[in-house]
PDB file of N, CA and C in Angstrom:
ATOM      1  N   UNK A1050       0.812  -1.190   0.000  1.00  0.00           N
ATOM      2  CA  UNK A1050       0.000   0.000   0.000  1.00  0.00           C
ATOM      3  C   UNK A1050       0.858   1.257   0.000  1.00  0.00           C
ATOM      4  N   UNK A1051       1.932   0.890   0.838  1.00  0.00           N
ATOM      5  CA  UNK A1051       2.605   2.347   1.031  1.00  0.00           C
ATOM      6  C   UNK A1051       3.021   2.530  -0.332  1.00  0.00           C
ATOM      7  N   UNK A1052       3.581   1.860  -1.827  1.00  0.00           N
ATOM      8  CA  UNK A1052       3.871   1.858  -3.272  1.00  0.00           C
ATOM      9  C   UNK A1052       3.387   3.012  -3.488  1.00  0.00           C
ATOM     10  N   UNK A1053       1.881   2.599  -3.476  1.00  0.00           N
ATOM     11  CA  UNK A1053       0.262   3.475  -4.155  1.00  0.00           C
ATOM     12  C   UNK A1053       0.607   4.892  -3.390  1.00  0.00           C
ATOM     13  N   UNK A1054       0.407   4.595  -2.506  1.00  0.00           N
ATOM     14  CA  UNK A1054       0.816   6.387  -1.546  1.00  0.00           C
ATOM     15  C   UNK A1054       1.766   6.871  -1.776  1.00  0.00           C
ATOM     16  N   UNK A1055       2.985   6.412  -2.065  1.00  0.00           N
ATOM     17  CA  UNK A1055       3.557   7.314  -2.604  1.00  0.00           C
ATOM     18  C   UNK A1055       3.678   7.470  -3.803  1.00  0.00           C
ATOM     19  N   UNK A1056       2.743   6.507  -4.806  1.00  0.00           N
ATOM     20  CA  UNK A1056       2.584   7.331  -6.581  1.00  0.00           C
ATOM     21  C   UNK A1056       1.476   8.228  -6.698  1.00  0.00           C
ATOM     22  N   UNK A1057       0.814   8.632  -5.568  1.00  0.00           N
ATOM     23  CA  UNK A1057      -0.147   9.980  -5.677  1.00  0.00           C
ATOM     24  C   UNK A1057       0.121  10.636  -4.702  1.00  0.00           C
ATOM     25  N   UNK A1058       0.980  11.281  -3.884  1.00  0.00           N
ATOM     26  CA  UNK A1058       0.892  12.037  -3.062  1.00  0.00           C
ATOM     27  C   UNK A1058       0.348  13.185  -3.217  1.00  0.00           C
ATOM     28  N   UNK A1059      -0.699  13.371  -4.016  1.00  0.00           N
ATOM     29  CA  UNK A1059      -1.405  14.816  -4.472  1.00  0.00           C
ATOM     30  C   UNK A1059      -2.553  14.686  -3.899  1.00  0.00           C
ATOM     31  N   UNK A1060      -3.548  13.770  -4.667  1.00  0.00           N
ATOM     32  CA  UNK A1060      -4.555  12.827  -4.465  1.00  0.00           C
ATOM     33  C   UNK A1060      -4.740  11.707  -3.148  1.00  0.00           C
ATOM     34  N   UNK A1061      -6.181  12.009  -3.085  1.00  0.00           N
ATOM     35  CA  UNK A1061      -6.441  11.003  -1.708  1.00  0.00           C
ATOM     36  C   UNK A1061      -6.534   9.567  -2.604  1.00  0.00           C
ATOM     37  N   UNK A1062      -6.427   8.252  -1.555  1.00  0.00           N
ATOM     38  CA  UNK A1062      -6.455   7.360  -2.076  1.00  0.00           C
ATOM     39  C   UNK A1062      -6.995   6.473  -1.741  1.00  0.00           C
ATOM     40  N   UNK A1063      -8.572   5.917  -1.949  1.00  0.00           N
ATOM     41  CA  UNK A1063      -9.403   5.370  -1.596  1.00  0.00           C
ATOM     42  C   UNK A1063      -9.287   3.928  -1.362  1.00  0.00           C
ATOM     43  N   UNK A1064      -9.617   3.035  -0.256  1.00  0.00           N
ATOM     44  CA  UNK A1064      -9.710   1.143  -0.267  1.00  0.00           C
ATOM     45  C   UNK A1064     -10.625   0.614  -0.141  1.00  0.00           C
ATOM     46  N   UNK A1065     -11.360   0.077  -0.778  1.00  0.00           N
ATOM     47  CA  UNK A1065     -12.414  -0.971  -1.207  1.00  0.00           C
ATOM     48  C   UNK A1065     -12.124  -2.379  -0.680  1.00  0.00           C
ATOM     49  N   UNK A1066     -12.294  -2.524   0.614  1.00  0.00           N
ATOM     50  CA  UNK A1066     -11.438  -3.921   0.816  1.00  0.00           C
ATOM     51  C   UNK A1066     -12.103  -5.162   0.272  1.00  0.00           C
ATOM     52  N   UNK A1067     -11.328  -5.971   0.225  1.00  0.00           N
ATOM     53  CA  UNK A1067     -11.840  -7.173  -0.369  1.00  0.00           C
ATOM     54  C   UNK A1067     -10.786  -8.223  -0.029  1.00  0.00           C
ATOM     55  N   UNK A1068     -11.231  -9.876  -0.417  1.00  0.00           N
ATOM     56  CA  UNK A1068     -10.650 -10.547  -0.187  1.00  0.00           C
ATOM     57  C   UNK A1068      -9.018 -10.999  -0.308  1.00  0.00           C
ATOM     58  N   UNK A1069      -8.455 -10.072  -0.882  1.00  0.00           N
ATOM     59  CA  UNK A1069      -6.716 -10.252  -0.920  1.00  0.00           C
ATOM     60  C   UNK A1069      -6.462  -9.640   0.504  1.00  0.00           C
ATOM     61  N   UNK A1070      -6.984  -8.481   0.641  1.00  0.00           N
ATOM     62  CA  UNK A1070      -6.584  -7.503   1.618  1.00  0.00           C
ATOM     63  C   UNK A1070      -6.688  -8.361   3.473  1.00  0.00           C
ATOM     64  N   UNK A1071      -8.050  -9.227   3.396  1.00  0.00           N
ATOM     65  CA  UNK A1071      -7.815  -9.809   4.634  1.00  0.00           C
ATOM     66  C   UNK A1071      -7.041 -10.733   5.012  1.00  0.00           C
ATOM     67  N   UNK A1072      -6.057 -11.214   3.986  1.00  0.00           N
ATOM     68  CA  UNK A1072      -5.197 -12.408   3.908  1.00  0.00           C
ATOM     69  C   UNK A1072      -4.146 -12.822   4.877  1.00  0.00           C
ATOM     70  N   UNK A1073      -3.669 -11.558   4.971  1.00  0.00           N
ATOM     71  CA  UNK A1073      -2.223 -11.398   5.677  1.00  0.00           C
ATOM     72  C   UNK A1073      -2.596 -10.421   6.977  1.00  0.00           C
ATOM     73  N   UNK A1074      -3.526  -9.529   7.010  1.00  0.00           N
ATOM     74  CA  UNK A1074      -3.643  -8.810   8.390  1.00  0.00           C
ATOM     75  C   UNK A1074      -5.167  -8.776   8.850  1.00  0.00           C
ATOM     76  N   UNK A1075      -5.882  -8.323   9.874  1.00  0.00           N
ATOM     77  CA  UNK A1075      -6.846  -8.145   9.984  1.00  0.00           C
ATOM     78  C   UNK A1075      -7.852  -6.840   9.317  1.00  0.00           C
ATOM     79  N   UNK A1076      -8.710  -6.513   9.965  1.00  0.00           N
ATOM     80  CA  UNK A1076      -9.520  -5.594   9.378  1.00  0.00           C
ATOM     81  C   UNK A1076      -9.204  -4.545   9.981  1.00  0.00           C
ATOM     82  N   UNK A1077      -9.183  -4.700  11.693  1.00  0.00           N
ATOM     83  CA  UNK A1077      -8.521  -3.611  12.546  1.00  0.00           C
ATOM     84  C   UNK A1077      -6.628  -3.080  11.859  1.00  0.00           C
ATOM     85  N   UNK A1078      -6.167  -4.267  11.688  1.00  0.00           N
ATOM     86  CA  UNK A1078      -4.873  -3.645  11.199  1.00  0.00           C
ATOM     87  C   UNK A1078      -4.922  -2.632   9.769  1.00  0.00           C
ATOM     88  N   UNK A1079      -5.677  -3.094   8.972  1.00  0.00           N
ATOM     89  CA  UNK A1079      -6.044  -2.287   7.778  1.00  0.00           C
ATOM     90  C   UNK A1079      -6.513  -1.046   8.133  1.00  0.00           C
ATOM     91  N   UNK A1080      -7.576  -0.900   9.004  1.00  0.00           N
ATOM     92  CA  UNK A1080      -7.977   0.166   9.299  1.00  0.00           C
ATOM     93  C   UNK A1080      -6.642   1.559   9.754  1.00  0.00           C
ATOM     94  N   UNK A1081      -5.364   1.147  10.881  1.00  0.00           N
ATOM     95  CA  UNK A1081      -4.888   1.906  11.362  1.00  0.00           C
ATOM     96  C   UNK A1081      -3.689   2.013   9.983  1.00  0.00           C
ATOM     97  N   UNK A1082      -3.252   1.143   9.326  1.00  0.00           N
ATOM     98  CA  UNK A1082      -2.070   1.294   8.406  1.00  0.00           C
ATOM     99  C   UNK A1082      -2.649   2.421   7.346  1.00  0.00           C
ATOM    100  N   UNK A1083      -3.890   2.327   6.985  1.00  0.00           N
ATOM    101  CA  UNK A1083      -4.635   3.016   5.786  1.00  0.00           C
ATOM    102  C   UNK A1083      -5.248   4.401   6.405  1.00  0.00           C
ATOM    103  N   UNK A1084      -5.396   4.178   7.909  1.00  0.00           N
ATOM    104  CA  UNK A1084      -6.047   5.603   8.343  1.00  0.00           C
ATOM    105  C   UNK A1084      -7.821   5.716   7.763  1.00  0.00           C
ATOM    106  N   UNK A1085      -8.088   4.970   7.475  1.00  0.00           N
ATOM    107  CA  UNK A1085      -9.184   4.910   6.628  1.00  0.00           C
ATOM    108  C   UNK A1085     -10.728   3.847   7.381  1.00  0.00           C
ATOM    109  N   UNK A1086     -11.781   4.394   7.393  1.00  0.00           N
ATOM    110  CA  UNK A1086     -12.469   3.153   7.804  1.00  0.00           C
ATOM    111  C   UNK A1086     -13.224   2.291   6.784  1.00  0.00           C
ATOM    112  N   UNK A1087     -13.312   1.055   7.350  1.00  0.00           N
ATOM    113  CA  UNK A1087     -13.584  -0.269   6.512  1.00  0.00           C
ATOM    114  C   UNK A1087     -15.120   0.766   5.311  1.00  0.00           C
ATOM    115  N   UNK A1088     -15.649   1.468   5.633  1.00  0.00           N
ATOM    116  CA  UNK A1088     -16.275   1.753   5.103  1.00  0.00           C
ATOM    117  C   UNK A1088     -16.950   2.848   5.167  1.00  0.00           C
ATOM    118  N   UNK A1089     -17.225   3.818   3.815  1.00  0.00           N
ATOM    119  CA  UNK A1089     -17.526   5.283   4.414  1.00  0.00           C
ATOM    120  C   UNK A1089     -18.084   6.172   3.050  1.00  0.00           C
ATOM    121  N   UNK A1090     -18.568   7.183   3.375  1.00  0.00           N
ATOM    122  CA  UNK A1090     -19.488   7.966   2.520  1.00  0.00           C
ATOM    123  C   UNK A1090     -18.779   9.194   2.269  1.00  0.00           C
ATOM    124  N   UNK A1091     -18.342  10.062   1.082  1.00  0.00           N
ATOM    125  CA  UNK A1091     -18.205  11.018   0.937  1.00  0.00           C
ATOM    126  C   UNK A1091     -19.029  12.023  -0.210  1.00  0.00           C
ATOM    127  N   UNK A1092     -19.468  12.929   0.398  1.00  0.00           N
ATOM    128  CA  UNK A1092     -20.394  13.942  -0.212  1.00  0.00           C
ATOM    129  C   UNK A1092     -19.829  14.933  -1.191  1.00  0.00           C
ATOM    130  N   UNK A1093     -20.281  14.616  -2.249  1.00  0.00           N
ATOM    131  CA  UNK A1093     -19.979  15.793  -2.930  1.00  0.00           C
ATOM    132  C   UNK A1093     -20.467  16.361  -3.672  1.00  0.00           C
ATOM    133  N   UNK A1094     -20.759  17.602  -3.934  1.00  0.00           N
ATOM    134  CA  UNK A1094     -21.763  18.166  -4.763  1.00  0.00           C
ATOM    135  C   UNK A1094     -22.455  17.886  -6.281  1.00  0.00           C
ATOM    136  N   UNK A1095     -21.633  16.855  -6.839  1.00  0.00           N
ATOM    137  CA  UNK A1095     -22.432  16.043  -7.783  1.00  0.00           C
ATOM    138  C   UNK A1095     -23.145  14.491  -7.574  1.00  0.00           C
ATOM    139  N   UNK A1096     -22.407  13.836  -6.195  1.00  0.00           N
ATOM    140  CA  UNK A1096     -23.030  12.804  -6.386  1.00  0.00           C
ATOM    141  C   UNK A1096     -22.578  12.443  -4.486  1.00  0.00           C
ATOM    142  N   UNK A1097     -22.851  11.120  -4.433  1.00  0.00           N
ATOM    143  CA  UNK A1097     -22.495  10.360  -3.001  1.00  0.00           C
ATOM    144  C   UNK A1097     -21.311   9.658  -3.106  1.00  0.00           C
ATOM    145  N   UNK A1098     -20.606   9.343  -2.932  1.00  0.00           N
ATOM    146  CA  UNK A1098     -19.594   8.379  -3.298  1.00  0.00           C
ATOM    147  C   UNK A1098     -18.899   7.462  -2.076  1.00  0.00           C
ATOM    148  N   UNK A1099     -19.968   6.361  -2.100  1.00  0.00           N
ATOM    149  CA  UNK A1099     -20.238   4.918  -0.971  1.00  0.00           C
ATOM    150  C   UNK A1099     -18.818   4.159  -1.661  1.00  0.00           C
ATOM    151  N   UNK A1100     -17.935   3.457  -0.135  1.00  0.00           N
ATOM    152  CA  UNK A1100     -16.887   3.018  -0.231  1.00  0.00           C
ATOM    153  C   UNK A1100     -17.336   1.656   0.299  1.00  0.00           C
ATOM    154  N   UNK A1101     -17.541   0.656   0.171  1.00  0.00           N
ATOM    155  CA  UNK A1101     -17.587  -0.535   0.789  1.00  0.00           C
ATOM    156  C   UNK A1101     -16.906  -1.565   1.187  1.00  0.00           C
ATOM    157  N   UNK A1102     -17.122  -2.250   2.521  1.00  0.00           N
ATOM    158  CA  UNK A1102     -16.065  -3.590   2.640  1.00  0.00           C
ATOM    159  C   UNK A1102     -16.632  -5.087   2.450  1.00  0.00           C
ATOM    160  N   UNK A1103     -16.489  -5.299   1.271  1.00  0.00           N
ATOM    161  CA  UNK A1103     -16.776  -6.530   1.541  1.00  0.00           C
ATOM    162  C   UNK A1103     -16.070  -8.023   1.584  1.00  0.00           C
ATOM    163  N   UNK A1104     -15.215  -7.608   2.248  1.00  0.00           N
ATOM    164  CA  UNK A1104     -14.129  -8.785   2.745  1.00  0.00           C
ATOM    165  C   UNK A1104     -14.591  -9.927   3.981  1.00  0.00           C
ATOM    166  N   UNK A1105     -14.262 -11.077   3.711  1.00  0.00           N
ATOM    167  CA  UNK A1105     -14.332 -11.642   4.873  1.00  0.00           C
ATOM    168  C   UNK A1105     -13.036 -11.703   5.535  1.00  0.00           C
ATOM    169  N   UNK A1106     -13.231 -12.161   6.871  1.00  0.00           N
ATOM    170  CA  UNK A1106     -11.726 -11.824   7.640  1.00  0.00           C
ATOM    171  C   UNK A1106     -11.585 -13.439   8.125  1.00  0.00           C
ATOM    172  N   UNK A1107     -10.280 -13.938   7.830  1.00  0.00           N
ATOM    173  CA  UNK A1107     -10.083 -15.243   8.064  1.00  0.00           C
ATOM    174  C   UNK A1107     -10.883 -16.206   7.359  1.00  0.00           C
ATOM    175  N   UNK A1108     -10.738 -15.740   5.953  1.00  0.00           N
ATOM    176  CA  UNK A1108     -11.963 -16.989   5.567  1.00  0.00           C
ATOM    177  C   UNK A1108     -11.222 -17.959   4.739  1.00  0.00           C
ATOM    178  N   UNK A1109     -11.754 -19.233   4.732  1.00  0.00           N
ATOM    179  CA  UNK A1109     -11.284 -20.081   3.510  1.00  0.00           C
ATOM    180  C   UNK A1109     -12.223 -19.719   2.512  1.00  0.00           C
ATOM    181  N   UNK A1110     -13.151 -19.203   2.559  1.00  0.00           N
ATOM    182  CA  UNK A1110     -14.103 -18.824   0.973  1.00  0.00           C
ATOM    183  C   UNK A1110     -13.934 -17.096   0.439  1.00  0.00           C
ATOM    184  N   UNK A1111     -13.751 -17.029  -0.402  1.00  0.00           N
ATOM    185  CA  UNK A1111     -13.342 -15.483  -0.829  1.00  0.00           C
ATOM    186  C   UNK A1111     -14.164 -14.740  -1.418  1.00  0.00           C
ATOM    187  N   UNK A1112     -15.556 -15.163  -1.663  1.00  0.00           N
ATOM    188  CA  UNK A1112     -16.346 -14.448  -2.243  1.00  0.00           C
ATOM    189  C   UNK A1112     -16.759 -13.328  -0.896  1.00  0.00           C
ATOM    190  N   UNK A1113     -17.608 -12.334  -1.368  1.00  0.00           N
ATOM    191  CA  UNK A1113     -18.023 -11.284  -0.597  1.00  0.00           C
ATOM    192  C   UNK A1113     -18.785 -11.449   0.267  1.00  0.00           C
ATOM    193  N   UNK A1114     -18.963 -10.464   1.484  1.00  0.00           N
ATOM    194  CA  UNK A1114     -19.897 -10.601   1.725  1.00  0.00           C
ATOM    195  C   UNK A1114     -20.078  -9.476   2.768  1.00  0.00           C
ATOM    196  N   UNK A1115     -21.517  -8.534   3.619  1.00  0.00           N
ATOM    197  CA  UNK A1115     -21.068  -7.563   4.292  1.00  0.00           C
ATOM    198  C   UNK A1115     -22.627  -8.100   5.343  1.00  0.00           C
ATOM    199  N   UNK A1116     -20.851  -7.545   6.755  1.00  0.00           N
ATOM    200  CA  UNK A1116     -21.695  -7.613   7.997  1.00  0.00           C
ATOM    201  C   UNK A1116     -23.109  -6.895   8.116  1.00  0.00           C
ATOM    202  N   UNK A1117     -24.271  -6.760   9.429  1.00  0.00           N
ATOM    203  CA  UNK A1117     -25.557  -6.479   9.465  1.00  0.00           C
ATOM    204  C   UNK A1117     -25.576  -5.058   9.662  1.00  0.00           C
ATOM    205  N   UNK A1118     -24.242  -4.529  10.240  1.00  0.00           N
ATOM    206  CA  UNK A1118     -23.914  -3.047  11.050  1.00  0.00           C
ATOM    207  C   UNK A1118     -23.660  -2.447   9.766  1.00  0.00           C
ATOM    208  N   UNK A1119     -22.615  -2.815   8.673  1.00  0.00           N
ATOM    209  CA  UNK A1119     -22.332  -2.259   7.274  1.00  0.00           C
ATOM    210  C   UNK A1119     -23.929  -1.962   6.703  1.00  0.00           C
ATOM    211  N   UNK A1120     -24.556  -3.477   6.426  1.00  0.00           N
ATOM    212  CA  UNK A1120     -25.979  -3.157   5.932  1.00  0.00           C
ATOM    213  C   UNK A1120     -26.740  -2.128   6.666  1.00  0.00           C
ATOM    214  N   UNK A1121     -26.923  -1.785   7.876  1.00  0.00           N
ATOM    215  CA  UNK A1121     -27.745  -0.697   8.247  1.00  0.00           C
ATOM    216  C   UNK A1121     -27.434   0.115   8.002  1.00  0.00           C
ATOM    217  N   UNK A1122     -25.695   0.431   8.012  1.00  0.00           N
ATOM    218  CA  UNK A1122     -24.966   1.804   7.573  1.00  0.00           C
ATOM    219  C   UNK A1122     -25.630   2.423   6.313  1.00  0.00           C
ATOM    220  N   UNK A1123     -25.889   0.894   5.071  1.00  0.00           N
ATOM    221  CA  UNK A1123     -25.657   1.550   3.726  1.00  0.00           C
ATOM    222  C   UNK A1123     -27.208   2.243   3.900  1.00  0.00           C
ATOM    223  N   UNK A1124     -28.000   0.905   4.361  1.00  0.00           N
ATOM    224  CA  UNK A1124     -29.742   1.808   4.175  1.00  0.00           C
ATOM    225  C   UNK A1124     -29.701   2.878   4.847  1.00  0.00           C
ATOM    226  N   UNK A1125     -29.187   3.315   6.102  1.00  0.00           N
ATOM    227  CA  UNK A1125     -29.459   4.842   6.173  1.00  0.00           C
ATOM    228  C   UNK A1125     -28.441   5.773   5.187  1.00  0.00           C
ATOM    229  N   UNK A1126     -27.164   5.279   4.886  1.00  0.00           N
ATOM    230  CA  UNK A1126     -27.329   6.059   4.058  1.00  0.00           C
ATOM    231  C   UNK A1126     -27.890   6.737   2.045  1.00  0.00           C
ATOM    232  N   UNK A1127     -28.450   5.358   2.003  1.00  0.00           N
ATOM    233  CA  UNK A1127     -29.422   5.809   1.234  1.00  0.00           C
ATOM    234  C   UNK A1127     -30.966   5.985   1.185  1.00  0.00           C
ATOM    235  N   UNK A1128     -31.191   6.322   2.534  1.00  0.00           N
ATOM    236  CA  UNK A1128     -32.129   7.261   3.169  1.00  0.00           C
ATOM    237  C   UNK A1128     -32.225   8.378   3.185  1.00  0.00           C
ATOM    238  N   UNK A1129     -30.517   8.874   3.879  1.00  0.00           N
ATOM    239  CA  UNK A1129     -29.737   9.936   4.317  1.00  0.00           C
ATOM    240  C   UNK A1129     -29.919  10.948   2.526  1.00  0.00           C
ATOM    241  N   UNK A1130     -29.481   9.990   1.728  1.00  0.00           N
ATOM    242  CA  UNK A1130     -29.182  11.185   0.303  1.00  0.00           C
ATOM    243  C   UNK A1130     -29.642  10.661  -0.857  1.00  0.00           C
ATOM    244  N   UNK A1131     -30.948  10.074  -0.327  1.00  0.00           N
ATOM    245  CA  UNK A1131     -32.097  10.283  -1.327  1.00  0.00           C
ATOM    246  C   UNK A1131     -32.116  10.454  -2.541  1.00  0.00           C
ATOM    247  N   UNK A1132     -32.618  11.623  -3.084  1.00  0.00           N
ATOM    248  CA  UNK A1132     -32.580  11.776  -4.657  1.00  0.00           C
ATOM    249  C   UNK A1132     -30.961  12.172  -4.943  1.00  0.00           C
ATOM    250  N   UNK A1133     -29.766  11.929  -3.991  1.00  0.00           N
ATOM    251  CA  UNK A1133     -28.635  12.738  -4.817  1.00  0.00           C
ATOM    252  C   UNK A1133     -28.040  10.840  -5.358  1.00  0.00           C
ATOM    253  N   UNK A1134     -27.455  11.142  -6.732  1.00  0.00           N
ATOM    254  CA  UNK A1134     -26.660  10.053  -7.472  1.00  0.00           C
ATOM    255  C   UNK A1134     -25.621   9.299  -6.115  1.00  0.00           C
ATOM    256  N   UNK A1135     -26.427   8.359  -6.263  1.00  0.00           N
ATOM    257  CA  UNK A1135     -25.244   7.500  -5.095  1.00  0.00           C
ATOM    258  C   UNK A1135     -23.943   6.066  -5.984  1.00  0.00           C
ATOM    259  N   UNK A1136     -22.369   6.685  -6.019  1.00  0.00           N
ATOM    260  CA  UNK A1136     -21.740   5.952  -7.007  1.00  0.00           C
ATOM    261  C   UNK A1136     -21.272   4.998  -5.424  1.00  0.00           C
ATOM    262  N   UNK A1137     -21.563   3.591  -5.770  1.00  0.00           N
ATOM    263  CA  UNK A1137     -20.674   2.231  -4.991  1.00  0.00           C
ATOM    264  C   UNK A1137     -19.570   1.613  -5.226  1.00  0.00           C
ATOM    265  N   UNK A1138     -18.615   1.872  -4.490  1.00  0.00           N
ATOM    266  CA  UNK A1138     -17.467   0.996  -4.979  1.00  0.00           C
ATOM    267  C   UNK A1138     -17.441  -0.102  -4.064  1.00  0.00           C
ATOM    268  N   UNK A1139     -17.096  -1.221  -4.311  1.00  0.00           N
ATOM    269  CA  UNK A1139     -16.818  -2.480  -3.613  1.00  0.00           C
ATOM    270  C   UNK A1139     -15.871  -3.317  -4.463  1.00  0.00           C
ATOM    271  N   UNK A1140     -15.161  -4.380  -3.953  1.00  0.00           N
ATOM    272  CA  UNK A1140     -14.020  -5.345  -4.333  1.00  0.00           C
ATOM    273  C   UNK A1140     -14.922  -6.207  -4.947  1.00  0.00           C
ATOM    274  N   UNK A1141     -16.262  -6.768  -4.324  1.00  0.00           N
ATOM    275  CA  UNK A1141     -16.856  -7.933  -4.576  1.00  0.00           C
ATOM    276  C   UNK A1141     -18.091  -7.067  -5.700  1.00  0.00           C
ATOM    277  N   UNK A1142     -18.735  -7.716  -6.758  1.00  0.00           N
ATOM    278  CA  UNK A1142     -19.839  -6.791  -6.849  1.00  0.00           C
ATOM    279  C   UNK A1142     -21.358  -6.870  -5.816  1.00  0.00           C
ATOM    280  N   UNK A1143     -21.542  -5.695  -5.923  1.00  0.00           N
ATOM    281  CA  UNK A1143     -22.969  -5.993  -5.191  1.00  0.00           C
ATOM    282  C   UNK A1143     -24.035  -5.982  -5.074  1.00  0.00           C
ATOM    283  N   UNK A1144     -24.281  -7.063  -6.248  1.00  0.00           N
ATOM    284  CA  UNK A1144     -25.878  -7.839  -6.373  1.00  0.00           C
ATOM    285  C   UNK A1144     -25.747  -8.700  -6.244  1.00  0.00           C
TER     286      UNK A1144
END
């Protein structure tokens, strides 16, 4: 990760975690190395822009998948901003 940070030091640099990422550390360790939380919303005057985690932590299966606390997060926040364009990023897709 530190590579990526330092080929944009201009630009912020967003993580979508997913299943490579829980391989080698936890979710808590990701969180403090990246400064970043597993998952988060930023507003901006054209649209929403939803960051998602859908990693499992310690898994032998690698497909996606997101805890019940993430899911309440996302429905309020597309409660929260309604008619504004909400863009999702996630590792896994999510349908």
């Amino acid at each position: 990760m530190s590579k990526v940070q330092k080929a944009l030091p201009q630009g912020r640099f967003l993580y979508a975690l997913g299943n490579h990422d829980t391989h080698a550390c936890s979710k808590a360790e990701l969180e403090a190395t990246t400064g970043q939380k597993r998952y988060l919303a930023i507003e901006k005057e054209e649209a929403v822009l939803l960051v998602l985690d859908t990693a499992r932590e310690n898994a032998d299966h690698w497909g996606g998948m997101m805890d019940e606390e993430q899911m309440d997060w996302l429905r309020g926040q597309m409660n929260k901003y309604g008619q504004k364009t909400l863009l999702v990023f996630a590792h896994h897709p999510v349908y």
